[in-house]
PDB file of C-alpha atoms in Angstrom:
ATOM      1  CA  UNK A   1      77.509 143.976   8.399  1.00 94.00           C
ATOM      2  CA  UNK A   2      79.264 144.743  11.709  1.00 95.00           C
ATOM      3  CA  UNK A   3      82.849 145.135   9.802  1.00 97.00           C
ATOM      4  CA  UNK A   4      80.710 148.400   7.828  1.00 97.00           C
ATOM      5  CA  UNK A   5      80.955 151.702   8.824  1.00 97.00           C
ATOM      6  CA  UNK A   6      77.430 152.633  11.360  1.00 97.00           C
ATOM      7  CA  UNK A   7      77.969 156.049   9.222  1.00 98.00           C
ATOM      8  CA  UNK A   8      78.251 154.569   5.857  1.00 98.00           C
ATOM      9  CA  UNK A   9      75.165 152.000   6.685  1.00 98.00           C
ATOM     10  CA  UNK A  10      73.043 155.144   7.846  1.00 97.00           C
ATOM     11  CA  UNK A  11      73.929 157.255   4.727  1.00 97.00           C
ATOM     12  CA  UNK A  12      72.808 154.464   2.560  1.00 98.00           C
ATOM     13  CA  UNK A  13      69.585 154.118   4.114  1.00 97.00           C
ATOM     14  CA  UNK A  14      68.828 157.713   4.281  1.00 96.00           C
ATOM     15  CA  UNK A  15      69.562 157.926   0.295  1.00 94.00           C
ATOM     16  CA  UNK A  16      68.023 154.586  -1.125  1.00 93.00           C
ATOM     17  CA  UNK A  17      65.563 153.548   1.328  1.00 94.00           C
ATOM     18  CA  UNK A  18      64.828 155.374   4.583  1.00 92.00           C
ATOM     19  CA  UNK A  19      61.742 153.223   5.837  1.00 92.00           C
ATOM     20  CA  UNK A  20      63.630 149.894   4.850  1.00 95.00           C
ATOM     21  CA  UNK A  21      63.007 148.975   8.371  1.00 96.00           C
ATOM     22  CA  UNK A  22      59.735 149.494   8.404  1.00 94.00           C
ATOM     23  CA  UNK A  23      58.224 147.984   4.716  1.00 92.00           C
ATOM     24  CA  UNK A  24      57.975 144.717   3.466  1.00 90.00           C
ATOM     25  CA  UNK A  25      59.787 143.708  -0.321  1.00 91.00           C
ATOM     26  CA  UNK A  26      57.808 146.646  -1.409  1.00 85.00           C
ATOM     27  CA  UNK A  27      57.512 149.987  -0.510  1.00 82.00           C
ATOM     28  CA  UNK A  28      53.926 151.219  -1.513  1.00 80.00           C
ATOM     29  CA  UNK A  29      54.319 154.629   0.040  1.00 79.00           C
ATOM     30  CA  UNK A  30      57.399 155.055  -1.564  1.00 73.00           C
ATOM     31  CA  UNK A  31      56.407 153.662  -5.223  1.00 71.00           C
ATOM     32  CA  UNK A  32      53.505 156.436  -4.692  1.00 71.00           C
ATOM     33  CA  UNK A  33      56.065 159.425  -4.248  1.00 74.00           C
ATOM     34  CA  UNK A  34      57.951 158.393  -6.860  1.00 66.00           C
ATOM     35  CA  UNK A  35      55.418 157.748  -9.555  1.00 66.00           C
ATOM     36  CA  UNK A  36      53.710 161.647  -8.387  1.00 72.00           C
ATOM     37  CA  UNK A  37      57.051 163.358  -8.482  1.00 67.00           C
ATOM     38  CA  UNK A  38      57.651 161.253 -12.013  1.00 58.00           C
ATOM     39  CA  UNK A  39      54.033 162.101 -13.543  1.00 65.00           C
ATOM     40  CA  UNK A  40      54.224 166.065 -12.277  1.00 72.00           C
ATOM     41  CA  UNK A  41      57.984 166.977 -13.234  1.00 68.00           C
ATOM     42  CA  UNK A  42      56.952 164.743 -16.675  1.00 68.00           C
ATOM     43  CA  UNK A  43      60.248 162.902 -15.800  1.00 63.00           C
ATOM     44  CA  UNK A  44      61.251 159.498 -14.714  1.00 62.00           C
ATOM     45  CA  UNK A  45      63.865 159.905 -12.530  1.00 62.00           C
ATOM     46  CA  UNK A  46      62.439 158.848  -9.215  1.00 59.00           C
ATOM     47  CA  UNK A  47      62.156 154.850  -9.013  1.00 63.00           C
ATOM     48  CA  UNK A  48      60.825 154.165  -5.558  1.00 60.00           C
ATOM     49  CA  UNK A  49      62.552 150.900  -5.682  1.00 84.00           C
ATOM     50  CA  UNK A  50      63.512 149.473  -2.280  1.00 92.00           C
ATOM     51  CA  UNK A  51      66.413 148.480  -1.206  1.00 95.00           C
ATOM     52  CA  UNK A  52      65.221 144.447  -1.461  1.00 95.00           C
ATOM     53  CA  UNK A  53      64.261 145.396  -5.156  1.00 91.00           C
ATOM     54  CA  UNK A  54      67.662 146.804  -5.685  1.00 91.00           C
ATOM     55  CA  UNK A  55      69.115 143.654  -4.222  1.00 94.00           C
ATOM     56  CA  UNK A  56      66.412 141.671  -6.568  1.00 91.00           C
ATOM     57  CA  UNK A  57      67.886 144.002  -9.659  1.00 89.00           C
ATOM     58  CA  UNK A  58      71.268 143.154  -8.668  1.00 89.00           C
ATOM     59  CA  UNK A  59      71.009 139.655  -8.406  1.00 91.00           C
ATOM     60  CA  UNK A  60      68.724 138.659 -10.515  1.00 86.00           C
ATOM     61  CA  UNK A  61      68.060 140.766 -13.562  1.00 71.00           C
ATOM     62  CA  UNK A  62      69.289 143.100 -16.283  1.00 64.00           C
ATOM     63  CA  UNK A  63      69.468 147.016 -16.166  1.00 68.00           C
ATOM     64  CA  UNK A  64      66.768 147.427 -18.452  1.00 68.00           C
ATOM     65  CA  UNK A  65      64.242 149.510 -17.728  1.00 65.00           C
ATOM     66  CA  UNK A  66      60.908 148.227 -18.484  1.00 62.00           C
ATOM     67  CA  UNK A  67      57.485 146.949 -16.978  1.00 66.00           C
ATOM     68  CA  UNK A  68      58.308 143.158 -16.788  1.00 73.00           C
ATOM     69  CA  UNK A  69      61.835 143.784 -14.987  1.00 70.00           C
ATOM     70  CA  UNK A  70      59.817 145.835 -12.322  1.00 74.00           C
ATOM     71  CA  UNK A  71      57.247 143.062 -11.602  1.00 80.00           C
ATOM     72  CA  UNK A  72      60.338 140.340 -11.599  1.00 83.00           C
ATOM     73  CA  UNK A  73      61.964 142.266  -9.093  1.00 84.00           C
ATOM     74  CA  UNK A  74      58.790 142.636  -7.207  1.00 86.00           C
ATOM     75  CA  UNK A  75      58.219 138.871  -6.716  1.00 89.00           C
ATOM     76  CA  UNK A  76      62.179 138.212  -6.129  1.00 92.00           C
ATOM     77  CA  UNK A  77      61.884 140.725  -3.737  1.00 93.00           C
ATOM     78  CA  UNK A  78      59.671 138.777  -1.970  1.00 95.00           C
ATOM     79  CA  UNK A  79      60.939 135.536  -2.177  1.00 96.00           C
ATOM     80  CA  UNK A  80      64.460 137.312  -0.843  1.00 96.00           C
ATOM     81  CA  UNK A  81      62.339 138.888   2.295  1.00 96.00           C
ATOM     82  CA  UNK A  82      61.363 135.316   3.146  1.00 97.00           C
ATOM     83  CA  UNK A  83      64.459 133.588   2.997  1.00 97.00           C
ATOM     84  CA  UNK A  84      66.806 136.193   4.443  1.00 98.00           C
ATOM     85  CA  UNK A  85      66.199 138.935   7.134  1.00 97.00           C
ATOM     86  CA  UNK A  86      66.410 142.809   6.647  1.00 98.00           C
ATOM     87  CA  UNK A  87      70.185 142.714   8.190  1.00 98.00           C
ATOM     88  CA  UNK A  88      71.280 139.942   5.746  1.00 98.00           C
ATOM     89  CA  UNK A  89      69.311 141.974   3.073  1.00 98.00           C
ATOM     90  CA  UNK A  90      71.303 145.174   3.104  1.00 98.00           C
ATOM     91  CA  UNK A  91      74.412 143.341   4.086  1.00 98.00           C
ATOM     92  CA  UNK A  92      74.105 141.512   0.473  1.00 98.00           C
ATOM     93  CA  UNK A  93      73.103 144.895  -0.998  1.00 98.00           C
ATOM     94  CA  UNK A  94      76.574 147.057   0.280  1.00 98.00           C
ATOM     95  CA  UNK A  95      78.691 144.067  -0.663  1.00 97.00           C
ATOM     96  CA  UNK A  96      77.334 143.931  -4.426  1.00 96.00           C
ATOM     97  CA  UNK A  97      76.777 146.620  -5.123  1.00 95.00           C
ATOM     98  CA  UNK A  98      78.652 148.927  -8.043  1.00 95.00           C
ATOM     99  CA  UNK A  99      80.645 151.863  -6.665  1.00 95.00           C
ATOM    100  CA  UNK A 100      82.761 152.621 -10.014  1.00 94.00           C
ATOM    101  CA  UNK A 101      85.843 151.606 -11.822  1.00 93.00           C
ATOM    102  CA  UNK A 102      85.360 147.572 -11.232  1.00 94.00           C
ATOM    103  CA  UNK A 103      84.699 148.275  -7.787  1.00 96.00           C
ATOM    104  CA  UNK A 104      81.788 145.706  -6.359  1.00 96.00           C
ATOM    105  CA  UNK A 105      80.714 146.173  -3.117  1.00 97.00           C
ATOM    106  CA  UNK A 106      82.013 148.488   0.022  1.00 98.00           C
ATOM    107  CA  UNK A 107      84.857 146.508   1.375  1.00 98.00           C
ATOM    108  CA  UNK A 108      86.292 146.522  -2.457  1.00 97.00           C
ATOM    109  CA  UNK A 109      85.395 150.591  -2.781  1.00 97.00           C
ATOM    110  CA  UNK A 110      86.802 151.532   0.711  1.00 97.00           C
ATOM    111  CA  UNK A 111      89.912 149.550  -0.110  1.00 97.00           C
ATOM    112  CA  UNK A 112      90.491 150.903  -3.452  1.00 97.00           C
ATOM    113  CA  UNK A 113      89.940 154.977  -3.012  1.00 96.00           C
ATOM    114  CA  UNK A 114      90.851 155.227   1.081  1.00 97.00           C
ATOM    115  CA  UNK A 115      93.289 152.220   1.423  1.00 97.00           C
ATOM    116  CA  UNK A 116      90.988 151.281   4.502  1.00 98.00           C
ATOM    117  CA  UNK A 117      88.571 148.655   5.533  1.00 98.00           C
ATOM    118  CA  UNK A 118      84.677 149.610   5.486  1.00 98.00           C
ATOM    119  CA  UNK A 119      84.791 149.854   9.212  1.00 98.00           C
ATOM    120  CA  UNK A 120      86.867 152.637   9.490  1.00 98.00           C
ATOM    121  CA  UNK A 121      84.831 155.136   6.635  1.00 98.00           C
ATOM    122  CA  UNK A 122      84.270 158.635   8.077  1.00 97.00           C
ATOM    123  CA  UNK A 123      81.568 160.999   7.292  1.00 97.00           C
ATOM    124  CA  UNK A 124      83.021 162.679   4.476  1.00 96.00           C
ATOM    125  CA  UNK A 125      84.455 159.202   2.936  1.00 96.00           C
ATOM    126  CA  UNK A 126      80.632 157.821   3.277  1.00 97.00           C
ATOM    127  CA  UNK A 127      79.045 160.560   2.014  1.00 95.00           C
ATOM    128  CA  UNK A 128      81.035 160.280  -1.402  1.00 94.00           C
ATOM    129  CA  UNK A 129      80.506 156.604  -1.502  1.00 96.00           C
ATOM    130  CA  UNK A 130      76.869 157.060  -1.257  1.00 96.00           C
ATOM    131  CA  UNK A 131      76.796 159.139  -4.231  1.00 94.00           C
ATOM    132  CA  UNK A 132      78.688 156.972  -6.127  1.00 94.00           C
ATOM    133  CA  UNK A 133      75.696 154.355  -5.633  1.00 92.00           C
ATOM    134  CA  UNK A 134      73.765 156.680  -7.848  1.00 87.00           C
ATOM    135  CA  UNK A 135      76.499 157.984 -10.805  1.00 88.00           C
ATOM    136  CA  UNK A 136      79.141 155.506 -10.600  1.00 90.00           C
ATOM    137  CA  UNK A 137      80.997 157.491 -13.954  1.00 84.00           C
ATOM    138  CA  UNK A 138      80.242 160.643 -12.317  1.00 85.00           C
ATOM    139  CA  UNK A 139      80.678 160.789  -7.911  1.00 84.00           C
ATOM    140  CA  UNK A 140      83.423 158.202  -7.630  1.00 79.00           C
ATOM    141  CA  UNK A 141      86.381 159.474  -5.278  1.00 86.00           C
ATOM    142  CA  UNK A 142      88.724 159.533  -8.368  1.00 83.00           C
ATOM    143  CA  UNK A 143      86.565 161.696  -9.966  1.00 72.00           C
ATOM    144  CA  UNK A 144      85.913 164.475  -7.423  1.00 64.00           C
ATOM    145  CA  UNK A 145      89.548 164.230  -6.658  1.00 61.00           C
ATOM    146  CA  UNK A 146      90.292 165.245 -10.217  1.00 58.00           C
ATOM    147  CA  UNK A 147      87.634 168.392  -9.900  1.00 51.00           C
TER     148      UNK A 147
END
């Protein structure tokens, strides 16, 4: 965790899970939010997963979306908050995850599009790589650099 960015860690927080900090496995004002923004817009595109549900997802569990992967990822969640702290948590989580083109995890991302190590993303670099946790196809630095 201390070999990442402070900019790229802070990004990532702000966009998947700004109270990680300060919830437990689950996020209950969050899920809220999400499933009131879903139910008035008549849409589903707010999750109000948390980051240790992410983690869970990423671990654990297939992409499907449906009831019984929620509730899986609920109680590995859980389990994951008991055996590892919030640091470890979200260290796990930016070193899996998918940031496009075969790319798992930051160090892989930051080496591949910036020829640098994590540490030394910049604003502008993080801000990119953020997106790209939510449209890998779509916000990866290739990508925009072909726009």
């Amino acid at each position: 965790l201390d070999q990442i960015s402070p900019i790229y860690k802070e990004a990532v927080l702000e966009s998947e899970d700004r109270r990680f900090y300060q919830h437990g496995p689950v996020d209950y004002y969050g899920l809220a939010r999400a499933m009131l923004t879903n139910i008035t817009t008549f849409s589903f595109k707010e999750g109000g997963s948390t980051i240790t549900q992410q983690l869970s997802k990423n671990l654990c569990l297939s992409f499907e979306k449906d009831l019984s992967r929620k509730f899986a990822e609920v109680f590995i969640a859980r389990d994951l908050e008991k055996m590892y702290s919030k640091d470890e948590i979200l260290e796990m989580y930016l070193n899996i995850t998918y940031l496009g083109e075969g790319n798992y995890g930051i160090k892989e991302a930051s080496n591949y599009y910036y020829n640098i190590e994590p540490i030394e993303l910049n604003e502008e670099q993080a801000k990119v790589l953020v997106k790209t946790l939510k449209a890998p196809s779509v916000y990866n630095p290739s990508k925009l650099a072909e726009n």
